Amino acid sequence: MTLSLKARFRQPQIVLAPGVYDALTASLATDAGFEALYVSGASIAYTRLGGPDIGLVSMAEVAETITMIRDRVATPLIVDADTGYGNALNMQRTMRLFERAGANALQIEDQSFPKRCGHLADKGVIPAAEMVGKIKAATDARASDETLVIARTDAIAVEGFERALERAHLYAAAGADMLFVEAPGSTEELARVVSELKGTLPLMANMVEGGRTPIRSTSALEELGFSLVIFPGGIVRALARAAQDFYASLKANGTTDPFRDRMFDFDQLNAVIGTPAMIAAGKAYEGTL
């Protein structure tokens, strides 16, 4: 991406950011041509903990993930920062840590603790005034105005659709750079998010396979008026299905041969991750005396 995210979101074309959770998925997504990546807290929970997205992942674990991804790719990173991992002061520490690690945008949400995936039931939200304070704390703490604060509200499931829109307006006034109303339940609600909020700030949509919001294509969401769409957990759902099939095949057959047409071989994978180029680069530093 030649533009900063801030400048890019001023353009009419939507940004499609796939979910990633480590350096490998970030590298593969970058090679596929995506101009921004979404570091998914849910995907980190699924893969690092082997468990659900219910607030178990720590700030330090996400920071380490950002650092490892940034060491591998230069692609802009939109990072799921959950609730900021505490109050406004925790939010400021999260902003400083994630920004130094390489985040270009932090998505923060108004859920109460312990938070959970936005498409799970039985969520709670903090008072709107507390979230306003967190947004202000985040913007005060960032080292660069180019580091964006994406304000997410989960209030649809707790307080209703109208209140979610009211919260979004408050979060815009507090200094957020983008608004994210989580889990609209229909295409009509997606359209209403845009009609009610377009012109305040750029808007983000979240596509979760099997979630509460109907899946719509990137082009359809652009036509509605969204500036960013994420598919945060799709890669884990795809890999988990493939891994389940792989292990079942290996157990049944005692060999990987029946699965070979669905795998990279040793040399193919090394080519994808850049092993020959890295070895060549290392050799350039040998015998320099």
Coordinates of C-alpha atoms in Angstrom, one line a residue:
M1 CA 0.0 0.0 0.0
T2 CA 1.5 3.3 -1.1
L3 CA -1.0 5.4 1.0
S4 CA -1.4 5.3 4.7
L5 CA -4.5 3.6 6.0
K6 CA -5.9 7.0 7.0
A7 CA -5.5 8.3 3.4
R8 CA -6.7 5.0 1.9
F9 CA -10.0 5.1 3.8
R10 CA -10.8 8.5 2.3
Q11 CA -11.0 6.8 -1.1
P12 CA -14.3 5.4 -2.3
Q13 CA -13.0 1.9 -3.0
I14 CA -13.5 -0.5 -0.1
V15 CA -10.5 -2.2 1.6
L16 CA -10.7 -6.0 2.0
A17 CA -8.6 -7.2 4.9
P18 CA -8.4 -10.9 5.5
G19 CA -7.9 -12.3 9.0
V20 CA -4.4 -13.5 9.9
Y21 CA -3.0 -14.9 13.1
D22 CA 0.8 -15.4 12.6
A23 CA 3.7 -14.6 10.3
L24 CA 2.9 -17.5 7.9
T25 CA -0.7 -16.5 7.3
A26 CA 0.3 -12.8 7.0
S27 CA 2.9 -13.7 4.5
L28 CA 0.5 -15.8 2.4
A29 CA -2.1 -13.1 2.5
T30 CA 0.4 -10.5 1.5
D31 CA 1.6 -12.7 -1.4
A32 CA -2.1 -13.0 -2.5
G33 CA -2.1 -9.2 -3.0
F34 CA -4.2 -7.9 -0.1
E35 CA -3.4 -4.3 0.8
A36 CA -4.1 -4.6 4.5
L37 CA -4.4 -7.4 7.0
Y38 CA -6.6 -7.9 10.1
V39 CA -4.8 -9.5 13.1
S40 CA -7.7 -11.4 14.6
G41 CA -8.0 -11.9 18.3
A42 CA -10.4 -14.7 17.8
S43 CA -8.0 -16.5 15.4
I44 CA -5.2 -16.1 17.9
A45 CA -7.4 -17.7 20.6
Y46 CA -8.4 -20.5 18.2
T47 CA -4.8 -21.3 17.2
R48 CA -2.6 -20.5 20.2
L49 CA -5.0 -21.6 22.9
G50 CA -7.1 -24.1 20.9
G51 CA -10.1 -22.5 22.6
P52 CA -12.9 -20.0 22.1
D53 CA -12.8 -16.2 21.8
I54 CA -14.0 -15.4 25.3
G55 CA -11.4 -12.9 26.5
L56 CA -8.6 -15.4 27.4
V57 CA -5.9 -14.0 25.1
S58 CA -3.7 -11.5 26.8
M59 CA -2.3 -8.1 25.6
A60 CA 1.2 -9.5 25.7
E61 CA 0.3 -12.5 23.5
V62 CA -1.3 -10.2 20.9
A63 CA 1.7 -7.8 21.0
E64 CA 4.1 -10.7 20.4
T65 CA 2.0 -11.8 17.5
I66 CA 2.1 -8.3 16.0
T67 CA 5.9 -8.2 16.4
M68 CA 6.4 -11.6 14.7
I69 CA 4.1 -10.6 11.8
R70 CA 5.7 -7.2 11.3
D71 CA 9.1 -8.8 11.2
R72 CA 7.9 -10.8 8.2
V73 CA 5.7 -8.4 6.2
A74 CA 5.3 -4.6 5.7
T75 CA 1.6 -4.8 4.9
P76 CA -0.5 -2.5 7.1
L77 CA -1.9 -4.2 10.1
I78 CA -5.4 -3.6 11.6
V79 CA -5.2 -5.2 15.0
D80 CA -8.1 -6.5 17.2
A81 CA -7.3 -4.9 20.6
D82 CA -10.4 -6.2 22.3
T83 CA -11.4 -3.9 25.1
G84 CA -8.0 -2.5 25.6
Y85 CA -7.5 -5.1 28.3
G86 CA -8.8 -3.0 31.1
N87 CA -9.6 0.6 31.8
A88 CA -8.5 3.8 30.0
L89 CA -5.0 3.5 31.4
N90 CA -4.7 -0.1 30.2
M91 CA -6.0 1.2 26.9
Q92 CA -3.1 3.7 26.7
R93 CA -0.6 1.0 27.5
T94 CA -2.1 -1.2 24.8
M95 CA -1.9 1.6 22.2
R96 CA 1.7 2.3 23.0
L97 CA 2.7 -1.4 23.0
F98 CA 0.8 -2.4 19.8
E99 CA 1.9 0.7 17.9
R100 CA 5.6 0.1 18.7
A101 CA 5.1 -3.5 17.7
G102 CA 3.9 -2.4 14.2
A103 CA 0.1 -1.9 14.3
N104 CA -1.3 0.7 11.9
A105 CA -4.8 0.6 13.5
L106 CA -6.3 -0.6 16.7
Q107 CA -9.9 -1.8 16.9
I108 CA -11.3 -1.4 20.4
E109 CA -14.8 -2.4 21.6
D110 CA -17.3 -1.4 24.3
Q111 CA -17.8 -4.9 25.8
S112 CA -17.6 -5.6 29.5
F113 CA -15.1 -8.1 30.8
P114 CA -14.8 -10.9 30.1
K115 CA -15.5 -10.1 26.5
R116 CA -16.4 -12.6 23.9
C117 CA -16.7 -13.0 20.1
G118 CA -19.1 -10.4 18.8
H119 CA -21.2 -13.2 17.2
L120 CA -21.7 -15.1 20.5
A121 CA -24.7 -14.6 22.8
D122 CA -24.8 -13.2 26.3
K123 CA -22.5 -10.3 25.8
G124 CA -22.4 -7.2 28.0
V125 CA -21.3 -3.6 27.3
I126 CA -19.8 -0.9 29.5
P127 CA -21.4 2.5 29.9
A128 CA -21.0 4.6 26.8
A129 CA -19.2 7.3 28.8
E130 CA -16.6 4.8 29.8
M131 CA -16.0 3.8 26.2
V132 CA -15.7 7.5 25.2
G133 CA -13.0 7.8 27.8
K134 CA -11.1 4.8 26.3
I135 CA -11.3 6.3 22.8
K136 CA -9.9 9.6 24.1
A137 CA -7.2 7.7 26.0
A138 CA -6.2 5.8 22.9
T139 CA -5.9 8.8 20.7
D140 CA -3.9 10.7 23.4
A141 CA -1.5 7.8 23.7
R142 CA -0.7 7.1 20.1
A143 CA 2.7 8.3 18.8
S144 CA 1.4 9.1 15.3
D145 CA -1.9 10.5 14.1
E146 CA -1.6 7.9 11.2
T147 CA -2.3 5.1 13.8
L148 CA -6.0 4.7 13.6
V149 CA -8.6 4.0 16.4
I150 CA -11.5 1.9 15.2
A151 CA -14.4 2.1 17.7
R152 CA -16.6 -0.9 17.8
T153 CA -19.9 -1.2 19.6
D154 CA -21.5 -4.5 20.5
A155 CA -24.7 -2.8 21.7
I156 CA -27.1 -4.3 19.1
A157 CA -27.2 -7.6 21.1
V158 CA -27.5 -5.9 24.5
E159 CA -29.3 -2.6 24.1
G160 CA -30.8 -2.8 20.7
F161 CA -30.1 -1.4 17.2
E162 CA -31.1 2.2 17.9
R163 CA -28.8 2.5 21.0
A164 CA -26.0 1.0 19.0
L165 CA -26.3 3.8 16.5
E166 CA -26.4 6.4 19.3
R167 CA -23.2 4.9 20.7
A168 CA -21.5 5.1 17.3
H169 CA -22.3 8.8 17.1
L170 CA -20.8 9.3 20.6
Y171 CA -17.7 7.4 19.6
A172 CA -17.2 9.5 16.5
A173 CA -17.5 12.7 18.6
A174 CA -14.9 11.3 21.0
G175 CA -12.2 11.2 18.3
A176 CA -12.4 7.7 16.7
D177 CA -11.2 7.4 13.1
M178 CA -13.6 4.6 12.0
L179 CA -16.8 3.2 13.3
F180 CA -17.7 -0.5 13.5
V181 CA -21.3 -1.5 14.5
E182 CA -20.9 -5.2 15.3
A183 CA -23.4 -8.0 14.2
P184 CA -26.2 -6.4 12.3
G185 CA -28.8 -9.1 11.8
S186 CA -29.8 -8.5 8.2
T187 CA -28.9 -6.8 5.0
E188 CA -31.4 -4.1 5.9
E189 CA -29.6 -3.4 9.1
L190 CA -26.3 -3.2 7.3
A191 CA -27.8 -0.7 4.9
R192 CA -29.2 1.3 7.8
V193 CA -25.8 1.4 9.6
V194 CA -24.6 3.2 6.5
S195 CA -27.6 5.5 6.0
E196 CA -27.4 6.6 9.7
L197 CA -23.6 7.0 10.0
K198 CA -22.2 7.7 6.5
G199 CA -20.6 11.1 6.5
T200 CA -19.5 10.9 10.1
L201 CA -16.5 8.5 9.7
P202 CA -15.5 5.6 7.5
L203 CA -17.4 2.4 8.3
M204 CA -16.3 -1.1 8.9
A205 CA -18.2 -4.4 8.3
N206 CA -17.4 -7.9 9.7
M207 CA -18.1 -11.0 7.8
V208 CA -18.2 -14.2 9.9
E209 CA -19.1 -17.5 8.3
G210 CA -22.2 -18.8 10.2
G211 CA -22.4 -15.6 12.3
R212 CA -25.3 -13.3 13.0
T213 CA -24.6 -11.0 10.0
P214 CA -25.4 -12.3 6.5
I215 CA -22.3 -12.7 4.4
R216 CA -22.2 -10.1 1.6
S217 CA -19.5 -9.7 -1.0
T218 CA -16.9 -7.0 -0.9
S219 CA -18.4 -5.3 -3.9
A220 CA -21.9 -5.4 -2.4
L221 CA -20.6 -3.8 0.9
E222 CA -18.7 -1.2 -1.1
E223 CA -22.0 -0.4 -2.9
L224 CA -23.7 0.0 0.4
G225 CA -21.0 2.5 1.5
F226 CA -18.6 0.6 3.8
S227 CA -14.9 1.5 3.7
L228 CA -13.5 -1.7 5.2
V229 CA -14.6 -5.3 5.4
I230 CA -12.8 -8.0 7.3
F231 CA -13.2 -11.8 7.1
P232 CA -11.4 -12.4 10.4
G233 CA -11.7 -16.1 11.1
G234 CA -12.2 -17.6 7.7
I235 CA -8.6 -18.8 7.4
V236 CA -8.8 -20.7 10.7
R237 CA -12.1 -22.3 9.7
A238 CA -10.5 -23.4 6.4
L239 CA -7.3 -24.6 8.0
A240 CA -9.1 -26.4 10.8
R241 CA -11.3 -28.3 8.3
A242 CA -8.2 -29.2 6.2
A243 CA -6.3 -30.3 9.3
Q244 CA -9.1 -32.4 10.5
D245 CA -9.3 -34.2 7.1
F246 CA -5.5 -34.6 7.0
Y247 CA -5.3 -36.2 10.5
A248 CA -8.2 -38.5 9.7
S249 CA -6.6 -39.6 6.5
L250 CA -3.2 -40.2 8.1
K251 CA -4.8 -42.3 10.9
A252 CA -6.8 -44.3 8.4
N253 CA -4.0 -44.9 5.9
G254 CA -0.8 -44.8 7.9
T255 CA 0.7 -42.6 5.2
T256 CA 0.2 -39.1 3.8
D257 CA 0.1 -40.4 0.2
P258 CA -3.7 -40.2 -0.2
F259 CA -3.5 -36.5 0.8
R260 CA -0.5 -35.5 -1.2
D261 CA -2.5 -33.6 -3.9
R262 CA -3.8 -31.3 -1.1
M263 CA -0.4 -30.5 0.3
F264 CA 2.8 -28.7 -0.6
D265 CA 5.8 -31.0 -0.6
F266 CA 9.1 -30.1 1.1
D267 CA 10.5 -28.0 -1.7
Q268 CA 7.2 -26.3 -2.6
L269 CA 6.7 -25.1 1.0
N270 CA 10.3 -23.8 1.2
A271 CA 9.7 -21.9 -2.0
V272 CA 6.5 -20.3 -0.7
I273 CA 8.2 -19.2 2.6
G274 CA 11.3 -17.9 0.8
T275 CA 13.9 -20.4 2.1
P276 CA 16.3 -20.2 -0.9
A277 CA 16.3 -16.4 -0.9
M278 CA 16.9 -16.3 2.8
I279 CA 19.8 -18.8 2.6
A280 CA 21.3 -16.8 -0.3
A281 CA 21.0 -13.6 1.8
G282 CA 22.8 -15.2 4.7
K283 CA 25.7 -16.4 2.4
A284 CA 26.2 -12.8 1.3
Y285 CA 27.4 -12.0 4.9
E286 CA 29.9 -14.9 5.0
G287 CA 33.6 -14.4 4.5
T288 CA 33.4 -10.6 4.5
L289 CA 36.8 -10.0 6.3

